[in-house]
Every structure is written in structure tokens, then in C-alpha cells.
Coordinates of C-alpha atoms and ligand atoms in Angstrom, one line a residue:
M1478 CA 11.7 72.6 -2.9
N1479 CA 13.0 70.2 -0.2
L1480 CA 10.0 69.9 2.1
L1481 CA 12.2 69.2 5.1
N1482 CA 13.6 72.7 4.6
F1483 CA 10.8 75.3 4.9
D1484 CA 12.0 78.7 3.8
S1485 CA 11.6 81.7 6.0
P1486 CA 8.4 83.1 4.5
S1487 CA 6.8 79.6 4.7
R1488 CA 7.8 79.2 8.3
L1489 CA 6.5 82.6 9.3
S1490 CA 3.2 82.0 7.5
A1491 CA 2.8 78.5 9.1
W1492 CA 3.4 79.9 12.6
A1493 CA 0.9 82.8 12.0
Y1494 CA -1.7 80.3 10.8
L1495 CA -1.1 78.0 13.7
V1496 CA -1.1 80.7 16.3
Q1497 CA -4.6 81.8 15.1
K1498 CA -5.9 78.2 15.3
L1499 CA -4.4 77.6 18.8
E1500 CA -5.8 80.9 20.0
N1501 CA -9.2 79.8 18.8
Y1502 CA -8.8 76.6 20.8
Y1503 CA -7.4 78.2 23.9
N1504 CA -9.9 81.1 24.0
H1505 CA -13.0 79.1 23.2
T1506 CA -12.3 75.9 25.1
K1507 CA -15.4 76.3 27.3
E1508 CA -17.7 76.5 24.3
W1509 CA -16.7 73.0 23.2
P1510 CA -18.3 69.8 24.4
V1511 CA -16.1 68.5 27.1
N1512 CA -15.9 65.1 25.6
P1513 CA -16.5 63.4 22.3
I1514 CA -19.0 60.8 21.2
L1515 CA -16.8 57.8 21.0
D1516 CA -16.9 56.3 17.5
I1517 CA -13.9 54.3 16.5
E1518 CA -14.9 54.1 12.9
K1519 CA -15.3 57.8 12.5
V1520 CA -12.0 58.6 14.3
T1521 CA -10.0 56.0 12.3
A1522 CA -11.6 57.3 9.1
H1523 CA -10.5 60.8 10.0
V1524 CA -7.0 59.7 10.8
Q1525 CA -6.6 57.7 7.6
N1526 CA -8.4 60.1 5.3
V1527 CA -5.2 62.0 4.4
S1528 CA -2.5 61.1 1.9
L1529 CA 0.9 60.3 3.4
E1530 CA 2.4 59.8 0.0
N1531 CA 3.2 63.2 -1.6
G1532 CA 2.5 65.6 1.2
I1533 CA -0.2 68.2 1.7
G1534 CA 0.1 71.9 2.5
I1535 CA 1.1 72.7 6.1
N1536 CA -2.1 74.8 6.7
E1537 CA -4.2 71.9 5.5
A1538 CA -2.3 69.6 7.8
I1539 CA -2.9 71.9 10.7
D1540 CA -6.6 72.1 10.0
H1541 CA -6.7 68.3 9.7
V1542 CA -5.1 67.9 13.2
M1543 CA -7.1 70.6 14.9
A1544 CA -10.3 69.0 13.5
G1545 CA -9.2 65.6 14.9
F1546 CA -8.8 67.2 18.3
R1547 CA -12.0 69.1 18.1
D1548 CA -14.2 66.1 17.2
F1549 CA -12.5 63.2 18.8
H1550 CA -11.0 64.2 22.2
V1551 CA -11.8 64.8 25.8
H1552 CA -10.9 68.5 26.2
T1553 CA -8.9 68.3 29.4
P1554 CA -8.2 72.1 29.3
H1555 CA -12.0 72.6 29.6
P1556 CA -13.0 74.1 33.0
L1557 CA -15.7 71.5 33.5
Y1558 CA -13.3 68.7 33.0
L1559 CA -13.1 67.5 36.6
G1560 CA -10.9 64.5 36.1
L1561 CA -7.5 63.1 36.5
F1562 CA -5.0 65.8 37.2
N1563 CA -4.8 66.9 33.6
P1564 CA -4.7 70.6 33.9
R1565 CA -5.1 73.3 31.4
A1566 CA -1.5 74.1 30.3
N1567 CA -0.4 77.6 31.3
Y1568 CA 0.8 79.8 28.5
P1569 CA 4.4 80.5 29.4
S1570 CA 4.9 76.7 29.6
I1571 CA 3.4 76.2 26.2
I1572 CA 5.8 78.7 24.8
G1573 CA 8.7 77.1 26.7
D1574 CA 7.8 73.7 25.3
S1575 CA 7.5 75.1 21.8
I1576 CA 11.0 76.6 22.1
A1577 CA 12.3 73.2 23.3
A1578 CA 10.9 71.7 20.1
A1579 CA 12.3 74.3 17.8
V1580 CA 15.8 74.6 19.3
N1581 CA 15.8 70.9 20.1
P1582 CA 18.8 70.8 22.5
Q1583 CA 20.3 67.4 23.3
M1584 CA 20.3 67.0 27.0
A1585 CA 22.3 63.7 27.2
A1586 CA 25.7 65.3 27.3
W1587 CA 26.3 68.4 29.5
S1588 CA 28.8 69.8 27.0
H1589 CA 26.2 69.8 24.2
A1590 CA 23.6 71.7 26.3
P1591 CA 25.2 73.6 29.2
F1592 CA 22.5 76.2 29.5
A1593 CA 19.7 73.6 29.4
N1594 CA 21.4 71.3 31.8
E1595 CA 22.1 74.1 34.3
V1596 CA 18.5 75.3 34.0
E1597 CA 17.3 71.8 35.1
K1598 CA 19.8 71.6 37.8
Y1599 CA 18.8 75.0 39.1
I1600 CA 15.0 74.1 39.1
I1601 CA 15.7 70.8 40.9
G1602 CA 17.7 72.7 43.5
E1603 CA 15.0 75.4 44.0
L1604 CA 12.1 73.0 44.0
G1605 CA 14.0 70.5 46.2
R1606 CA 14.4 73.3 48.8
K1607 CA 10.7 73.8 48.7
F1608 CA 10.4 70.2 49.8
G1609 CA 12.9 70.9 52.5
F1610 CA 15.8 69.1 51.0
R1611 CA 19.3 70.5 51.8
K1612 CA 21.5 72.1 49.3
D1613 CA 23.0 69.0 47.8
V1614 CA 19.6 67.7 46.6
D1615 CA 20.0 65.9 43.3
G1616 CA 17.5 64.8 40.7
V1617 CA 16.4 64.3 37.1
F1618 CA 13.6 65.4 34.9
T1619 CA 11.5 62.5 33.7
G1620 CA 8.7 61.8 31.3
G1621 CA 6.3 61.8 34.2
G1622 CA 5.5 60.3 37.6
T1623 CA 5.7 56.8 36.3
E1624 CA 9.3 57.2 35.1
A1625 CA 10.2 59.0 38.4
N1626 CA 8.8 56.1 40.4
L1627 CA 10.7 53.6 38.2
T1628 CA 13.8 55.7 38.8
A1629 CA 13.1 55.4 42.6
L1630 CA 13.0 51.6 42.3
C1631 CA 16.2 51.5 40.3
A1632 CA 18.0 53.7 42.8
A1633 CA 16.8 51.8 45.8
I1634 CA 17.8 48.5 44.2
R1635 CA 21.2 49.9 43.4
Y1636 CA 21.6 51.1 47.0
Y1637 CA 20.7 47.9 48.8
F1638 CA 21.7 45.3 46.2
P1639 CA 24.8 46.8 44.4
A1640 CA 25.6 43.5 42.7
V1641 CA 22.4 43.7 40.7
K1642 CA 23.9 46.3 38.3
D1643 CA 26.4 43.7 37.0
E1644 CA 24.9 40.4 37.9
G1645 CA 21.2 41.0 37.8
L1646 CA 18.5 40.0 40.3
R1647 CA 19.4 36.3 39.9
S1648 CA 22.6 37.0 42.0
L1649 CA 20.4 37.7 45.1
D1650 CA 19.8 35.0 47.7
R1651 CA 16.9 36.8 49.3
Q1652 CA 13.8 38.1 47.6
P1653 CA 13.7 41.9 47.7
V1654 CA 10.2 43.2 48.8
L1655 CA 8.7 46.6 48.9
Y1656 CA 5.7 48.2 50.5
T1657 CA 3.1 50.7 49.4
S1658 CA -0.5 51.4 50.3
R1659 CA -3.4 49.9 48.4
E1660 CA -4.3 53.4 47.4
S1661 CA -1.0 54.1 45.8
H1662 CA -0.5 54.7 42.1
H1663 CA -0.2 51.5 39.9
S1664 CA 3.0 52.8 38.4
V1665 CA 4.6 51.3 41.5
L1666 CA 3.5 47.9 40.4
K1667 CA 4.5 48.6 36.8
S1668 CA 8.0 49.6 38.1
A1669 CA 8.2 46.3 39.9
V1670 CA 7.4 44.6 36.6
V1671 CA 9.9 46.6 34.6
T1672 CA 12.8 46.2 37.1
G1673 CA 12.2 42.4 37.1
L1674 CA 11.2 42.3 40.7
G1675 CA 7.7 41.2 39.7
K1676 CA 4.3 42.3 41.0
H1677 CA 4.4 39.8 43.9
A1678 CA 7.4 41.7 45.4
V1679 CA 5.0 44.6 46.1
R1680 CA 3.1 44.3 49.4
S1681 CA -0.1 46.2 49.3
I1682 CA -0.8 47.8 52.7
E1683 CA -4.3 48.5 54.0
V1684 CA -5.3 52.2 54.5
N1685 CA -7.0 54.0 57.4
Q1686 CA -10.3 55.8 57.2
D1687 CA -8.4 58.9 55.8
M1688 CA -6.8 56.8 53.1
S1689 CA -3.3 57.0 54.7
M1690 CA -1.2 53.8 54.9
N1691 CA -1.8 51.8 58.0
I1692 CA 1.5 51.9 59.7
H1693 CA 0.8 49.1 62.1
Q1694 CA 0.1 46.8 59.2
L1695 CA 3.2 48.1 57.4
E1696 CA 5.3 47.1 60.4
S1697 CA 3.8 43.6 60.8
R1698 CA 4.2 42.9 57.0
I1699 CA 7.9 43.9 57.3
Q1700 CA 8.4 41.6 60.3
E1701 CA 6.6 38.8 58.5
D1702 CA 8.7 39.1 55.4
L1703 CA 11.9 39.2 57.5
S1704 CA 10.8 36.0 59.3
L1705 CA 10.2 34.4 55.9
G1706 CA 13.8 35.3 54.9
H1707 CA 12.9 38.0 52.4
R1708 CA 14.8 41.3 52.2
P1709 CA 12.5 44.4 52.7
F1710 CA 14.2 47.4 51.1
L1711 CA 11.7 50.1 50.1
V1712 CA 8.6 51.9 51.2
V1713 CA 6.8 53.9 48.6
A1714 CA 4.6 56.4 50.5
T1715 CA 2.1 58.6 48.8
A1716 CA 1.5 62.3 49.4
G1717 CA -1.9 62.9 47.7
T1718 CA -3.3 59.6 46.4
T1719 CA -4.7 59.7 42.9
G1720 CA -8.2 58.4 43.7
A1721 CA -9.3 60.2 46.9
G1722 CA -6.4 62.5 47.9
G1723 CA -5.0 60.7 51.0
F1724 CA -1.7 61.6 52.6
D1725 CA 0.5 58.9 54.2
H1726 CA 2.0 59.8 57.6
L1727 CA 5.6 60.5 56.4
T1728 CA 7.1 61.0 59.8
G1729 CA 5.9 57.6 61.1
I1730 CA 7.0 55.9 57.9
R1731 CA 10.4 57.5 58.2
L1732 CA 10.8 56.0 61.7
L1733 CA 10.0 52.5 60.4
C1734 CA 12.4 53.0 57.5
E1735 CA 15.2 53.8 59.9
K1736 CA 14.3 50.9 62.2
Y1737 CA 14.3 48.3 59.4
D1738 CA 16.9 50.0 57.1
L1739 CA 14.6 50.7 54.2
W1740 CA 14.7 53.3 51.4
M1741 CA 11.8 55.8 51.8
H1742 CA 10.4 57.1 48.6
V1743 CA 7.5 59.6 48.6
D1744 CA 5.2 59.7 45.5
A1745 CA 4.0 63.3 45.6
A1746 CA 3.2 63.4 41.9
Y1747 CA 0.1 65.6 42.4
G1748 CA 0.1 66.6 46.1
G1749 CA 3.7 67.8 46.0
A1750 CA 2.5 71.1 44.8
C1751 CA 1.4 71.9 48.4
A1752 CA 5.1 72.6 49.0
L1753 CA 4.6 75.8 47.1
S1754 CA 2.1 77.1 49.6
D1755 CA 2.9 78.3 53.1
K1756 CA -0.6 77.4 54.1
Y1757 CA -0.7 73.8 52.8
R1758 CA 2.9 72.8 53.1
Y1759 CA 2.1 71.1 56.4
L1760 CA 0.3 68.3 54.4
L1761 CA 3.8 67.2 53.3
D1762 CA 5.3 67.1 56.9
G1763 CA 8.2 64.8 56.9
I1764 CA 8.9 64.8 53.1
S1765 CA 12.3 66.4 53.7
Q1766 CA 13.3 63.2 55.4
A1767 CA 12.6 61.1 52.4
D1768 CA 15.4 59.4 50.4
S1769 CA 13.6 60.4 47.2
V1770 CA 10.5 62.1 45.9
T1771 CA 8.4 61.9 42.8
F1772 CA 6.8 65.1 41.6
D1773 CA 4.9 65.9 38.4
A1774 CA 5.0 69.4 37.1
H1775 CA 2.5 68.4 34.4
K1776 CA -0.2 68.0 37.1
W1777 CA -0.8 70.9 39.5
L1778 CA 1.8 73.2 38.0
S1779 CA -0.1 73.0 34.7
V1780 CA 2.8 72.6 32.3
P1781 CA 2.2 70.4 29.2
M1782 CA 3.0 66.6 29.5
G1783 CA 5.4 65.1 30.1
G1784 CA 7.1 66.8 32.9
G1785 CA 8.0 64.7 36.0
I1786 CA 10.9 65.0 38.4
Y1787 CA 12.7 62.6 40.6
F1788 CA 14.5 64.1 43.6
T1789 CA 16.9 62.5 45.9
S1790 CA 18.9 63.5 49.0
H1791 CA 21.6 61.0 48.0
P1792 CA 23.9 63.0 45.7
D1793 CA 25.6 60.0 44.1
I1794 CA 22.9 57.5 43.7
L1795 CA 21.7 58.4 40.2
Q1796 CA 25.2 58.3 38.9
D1797 CA 25.9 55.0 40.7
T1798 CA 22.7 53.6 39.2
F1799 CA 22.8 54.8 35.6
Q1800 CA 26.4 55.5 34.7
M1801 CA 27.6 53.8 31.6
V1802 CA 30.9 54.1 29.7
A1803 CA 30.2 55.0 26.1
H1804 CA 33.1 56.0 23.8
Y1805 CA 30.9 57.8 21.3
M1806 CA 29.7 60.3 23.8
P1807 CA 31.2 63.8 23.9
K1808 CA 34.2 64.2 26.1
E1809 CA 34.8 68.0 26.2
A1810 CA 33.5 68.4 29.8
E1811 CA 35.3 65.3 31.1
E1812 CA 37.5 67.3 33.5
M1813 CA 34.6 69.5 34.7
A1814 CA 32.5 69.0 37.8
V1815 CA 29.3 68.4 35.8
I1816 CA 27.0 65.6 35.2
D1817 CA 26.0 64.1 31.9
S1818 CA 22.3 63.5 31.9
Y1819 CA 22.6 60.1 30.2
N1820 CA 24.5 58.9 33.3
H1821 CA 21.7 60.2 35.5
S1822 CA 18.6 59.2 33.8
I1823 CA 16.8 56.2 32.4
Q1824 CA 16.6 58.1 29.1
W1825 CA 19.5 58.8 26.8
S1826 CA 18.6 61.4 24.2
R1827 CA 16.3 63.6 26.2
R1828 CA 14.0 66.5 25.5
F1829 CA 14.6 69.7 27.5
I1830 CA 11.7 68.9 29.8
G1831 CA 12.7 71.5 32.4
L1832 CA 12.2 74.5 30.1
K1833 CA 8.4 74.6 30.3
L1834 CA 8.7 74.8 34.1
Y1835 CA 11.6 77.3 34.0
M1836 CA 9.5 79.5 31.7
S1837 CA 6.5 79.2 34.0
L1838 CA 8.5 80.1 37.0
M1839 CA 10.1 83.1 35.3
V1840 CA 6.8 84.5 34.3
I1841 CA 4.3 83.3 37.0
G1842 CA 6.8 83.0 39.8
W1843 CA 6.5 81.0 43.0
K1844 CA 4.1 83.6 44.3
G1845 CA 1.8 83.3 41.3
Y1846 CA 1.7 79.5 41.7
E1847 CA 1.0 79.8 45.4
E1848 CA -2.0 82.0 44.8
S1849 CA -3.3 79.8 42.1
I1850 CA -2.9 76.6 44.3
C1851 CA -4.7 78.3 47.2
E1852 CA -7.5 79.3 44.9
D1853 CA -7.9 75.7 43.8
F1854 CA -8.2 74.7 47.4
R1855 CA -10.9 77.3 48.0
I1856 CA -12.8 76.2 44.9
G1857 CA -12.7 72.6 46.1
R1858 CA -14.2 73.7 49.4
L1859 CA -16.8 75.7 47.6
L1860 CA -17.8 72.7 45.6
V1861 CA -18.1 70.7 48.7
Q1862 CA -20.4 73.3 50.2
R1863 CA -22.6 73.5 47.1
L1864 CA -23.0 69.8 47.0
E1865 CA -23.7 69.4 50.7
T1866 CA -26.4 72.1 50.5
S1867 CA -28.2 70.0 47.9
G1868 CA -28.1 66.8 50.0
W1869 CA -25.0 65.2 48.6
K1870 CA -22.5 63.7 51.1
V1871 CA -18.7 63.8 50.7
Y1872 CA -17.1 60.4 51.5
N1873 CA -13.4 61.1 51.2
N1874 CA -11.5 63.0 53.9
T1875 CA -8.9 65.3 52.3
E1876 CA -8.0 69.0 52.1
L1877 CA -7.2 68.6 48.5
P1878 CA -9.7 69.7 45.9
I1879 CA -10.8 66.1 45.2
V1880 CA -14.4 65.5 46.0
C1881 CA -15.8 62.0 46.2
F1882 CA -19.5 62.3 46.8
N1883 CA -22.9 60.6 46.5
K1884 CA -26.4 60.7 47.9
P1885 CA -26.5 58.8 51.2
E1886 CA -29.5 56.9 49.9
K1887 CA -27.6 55.9 46.7
I1888 CA -24.1 55.1 48.1
D1889 CA -24.6 51.4 48.1
D1890 CA -26.2 51.3 44.7
E1891 CA -23.3 50.9 42.3
V1892 CA -25.5 50.5 39.3
W1893 CA -27.2 53.7 40.0
T1894 CA -24.0 55.6 40.6
R1895 CA -22.4 54.3 37.4
N1896 CA -25.5 55.2 35.4
F1897 CA -25.6 58.6 36.9
V1898 CA -22.0 59.3 36.0
N1899 CA -22.6 58.0 32.5
K1900 CA -25.6 60.3 32.2
L1901 CA -23.5 63.3 33.2
V1902 CA -20.7 62.4 30.9
S1903 CA -23.0 61.7 27.9
S1904 CA -24.4 65.2 28.3
R1905 CA -20.9 66.3 27.1
K1906 CA -21.1 69.3 29.4
I1907 CA -19.1 68.0 32.3
W1908 CA -16.6 65.2 32.9
V1909 CA -16.5 63.3 36.2
S1910 CA -15.6 59.7 37.1
T1911 CA -16.3 57.1 39.7
Y1912 CA -14.1 56.0 42.6
P1913 CA -14.6 53.5 45.3
V1914 CA -14.0 55.0 48.8
H1915 CA -13.7 52.1 51.3
G1916 CA -15.7 49.8 49.0
Q1917 CA -18.5 52.3 48.3
L1918 CA -18.7 53.8 44.9
T1919 CA -18.7 57.6 44.7
I1920 CA -18.7 60.3 42.0
R1921 CA -15.3 61.9 41.8
A1922 CA -14.8 65.5 40.8
C1923 CA -11.3 67.1 41.0
I1924 CA -10.3 70.7 40.5
T1925 CA -7.1 71.1 38.5
N1926 CA -7.9 73.9 36.1
F1927 CA -7.2 77.5 36.9
L1928 CA -10.3 78.4 34.9
T1929 CA -12.6 76.4 37.2
R1930 CA -13.8 79.3 39.4
D1931 CA -16.9 80.4 41.3
K1932 CA -19.1 80.7 38.3
E1933 CA -18.1 77.2 37.1
V1934 CA -18.8 75.8 40.5
D1935 CA -22.4 77.1 40.1
E1936 CA -22.6 75.5 36.7
I1937 CA -21.2 72.2 38.0
A1938 CA -23.7 72.1 40.9
E1939 CA -26.6 73.0 38.6
L1940 CA -25.6 70.2 36.1
I1941 CA -25.3 67.6 38.8
N1942 CA -28.5 68.6 40.6
S1943 CA -30.6 68.8 37.5
A1944 CA -29.4 65.4 36.3
F1945 CA -30.4 64.0 39.7
D1946 CA -33.8 65.7 39.7
Q1947 CA -34.5 64.2 36.3
G1948 CA -34.1 60.8 37.9
Ligands
PLP363 C1 -0.4 60.7 38.1 C2 0.3 59.9 39.2 C3 1.4 59.1 38.9 C4 1.8 58.8 37.5 O1 2.3 59.8 36.8 P1 2.4 60.0 35.3 O2 2.9 61.3 35.1 O3 1.0 59.8 34.8 O4 3.3 58.9 34.7 C5 2.0 58.5 39.9 N1 1.7 58.7 41.2 C6 0.6 59.5 41.5 C7 0.3 59.7 43.0 C8 -0.1 60.1 40.5 O5 -1.2 60.9 40.9

């Protein structure tokens, strides 16, 4: 039998076996230790202890993989994983991503995948409207927030320095510079590296007490760069910073962008989900004025990685930036008013990323998401209350369910704080991290799991308090 070509009974039996294993994982996640004992020898032994020569049975292969996950992973779907915006994936999105794998549409050319391309266009339009963009919002699904931010840099370079597409950065007589707060995500720096601007082209702007970009310093850095003969072209604002959940003042940044003729990009990878809630949308005030926005569905919308989106209010900029002439690409839709994804994206062959979100929205709906997001806000506040009742103090100032806390008597003791977090994490019952808030090291706990509810908050408070009491 050609092992690339499973017959129908083998396929059905493999799926049935897999579904049972996945159900066991999904249903019993909470009974597993949140995180593994890190042992590189054991994990490499497991990885390599399988023959790649002649093939093993599919069920055996599934068991091997599931055992690897079981023993050697942080279980980010665990409700006591309080980490880095890695949610538990919702089930419709898991099904959607499985369909994308099985049908495997090629997104690159519209004429190869009209249904899939129109699904993505529809979702971008609908979600774009949630951000307040007008009808002609354009965008592209990306591998994640990093690719969306890189797309933003590419588009802004194309807009202000059109010669770069042909002649490269060396054709410029002024150094392009961009601005972002020191709390922004480091994918902005990485994008500066990838685009060839270099890290030194990124001006890191100080933040205020609430972790928002200091607009006065932003303006004086712009003026300083102008006086040095540089060419400021872009501000990357953040709506929901990764560490402590700060929101930049988008309306104020917009005014500066107009005054100095700069592209305004808003990185709302995580916080953008507030657009789905009538109650919390105000946190994004001004986002509709942005030239472009980054959003990650694989964060608060709990779809599997990777699922980022780049939105822009400039309907032609993606085409201008990425269009190539390639004679081998299909031509059937040439006369139609459609866009080929390969002319719109950094990627060429591309997975049907939008399906997992389309599937989620069909089944959960905007309303279901809104309720779930509001619940996460409530749980975040509940956690704050529990911690404050036991003498912990919260050091960050955000509405988001990101809690950076410590004991007032320990806040300047970095060694103690690190040891305390290590102790919690080595219990394997809870995963938290550390984050410096204005130079003081705190314990960071973030709610991104729809299973983290009242009962879990009790368990979290109990684990943290008893670890503290044990000294
Ligand atoms: C997570 C995050 C990113 C990076 O997104 P990836 O999907 O991990 O590539 C960028 N910006 C912010 C604010 C983020 O929280």
C-alpha cells in the first residue's frame, strides 16, 4: 500500500482514534500539571526514539505525539496557565483549522480559492467595522501579530518612500525613523531589522504612569529628528501592551501624525478584542483614525495559532506594496475585480487562516464573544479583589485582566520576587511570570482562558497565598 494514500477505512479509523485522544486532552486539561519538568535529555530522547525509516502505524504515531505533549509541554489551554495571551482554543475554531488542513485550499490566487478568499474578505470587512473603519477597509490575514506589524512597516515605507520598492533603502537621502513606546512589542524592532531599516531607526518613547506613550516626548523626538535631517514616517501605537496592559492615547497620537505627516499604525494584537464589546470599546477610542491596525485572533478570540490580521484604511496600499508580476500564476480572474492574495501579502502560498475565525463567528457569534470577553474582564477584577484582600498590591493600572502584583514589603526585592515565581511555577499547579512595572519587579497573572472562572480564581489565590505563607 502506498502510505501517502490512506484508504477510506484507515482514514476513518485514524480519525476516530485521534478524536478520542484529543477529547481526553481537551476534557481533562485541568488534571494535568500546568508545566513540565524541563529536561532536555529526556525530551530529545523521546523525540528521537522513533524510527523514521520504514514508518510506524498511525495510532502509534498519534500516541507518540500525544505523550510528547503530555510530558514535555506547558499546557497553555490549562485554566491555571496565567501567561502570555495563549488561550485555550475554542472548539469551532479547532474544527475550522482541521478542515483547512484537510481541504488545503491555495489562497494565493483568488481563482483557485474564491470561497476562501471571499470568507477572509468578509471577515476583514466585518471586523474592520468593529474597529470603526469605513466600508472600504482592506486587510490581510497573517501568521500572527509579528507578520501584521511587519506588513505595517512595509506599507508605510511604500507610502512615504515609493522608490524603495525598486531601488531599495540605499536610494534614500534621509534616514527613515519611526516611533513606538518602550512598552511596545519587540516585533516592531524585529520588523525594523527585517525591512533593513535597522533597530536604530526605532525611537523608543518613554511611558506615563499608566504605561501609555508619553506624547510630549514623542513630539520632541520627532522635532529633534527633523532638525537632524532624518525623515520621521511612522508611529506604532499600542492598544493593550503585552506586559502590563497599557493603552496609548490614540487621538493625541493621531493629531501628531497629521501635524508631521506620519503613518499611524496601532498594534492591538491583544487589546483589539475590546472592539467586540460595547462596554469596553472605549478603550480603543481613536483606533478608527489609524492608517492601519494589527489584530491577533489567536489571542483573545481563542483560535489556534497562527491567526493575525493586518487592517488598513488605504484600499490600495497592500497592492502597491506587494504586487509582483509572475507569469506562472493563474490568470482566470484577470478581468474580475478581485485581489490575488499573493499580491496582498508577505506570504505567497498561504493557509486558509481566516477559516478558524469564520467558523468561530458562525457558531459563537459576535454576541458570544462579547459575553466571554466581558466575563474575562470580570474575572480579572475578581482576581484583583482576592489578592488585595490578602495584602497584595496591584502595580499596573489597566482595565484589562492583566494583574501585575506584589507585596509592598517585597516590591523592591527582585531576588525574592523571582524566587517566589519560580516556586509557584515549580509546583506545576499554576503558571505566572514576572514583569517590571516602572522598574519594580512584579508577579504577572493574565486571564485569557474561558475556563478560568470564579472557582479557579479561588484556587489561584489559595496557591499564591499558601506559597507566600510557607515563606
Ligand atoms: C503578541 C503580541 C504581538 C506579537 O504577535 P505574535 O502573534 O506573537 O506574532 C505583537 N504585539 C502585541 C501587542 C502583542 O501582544
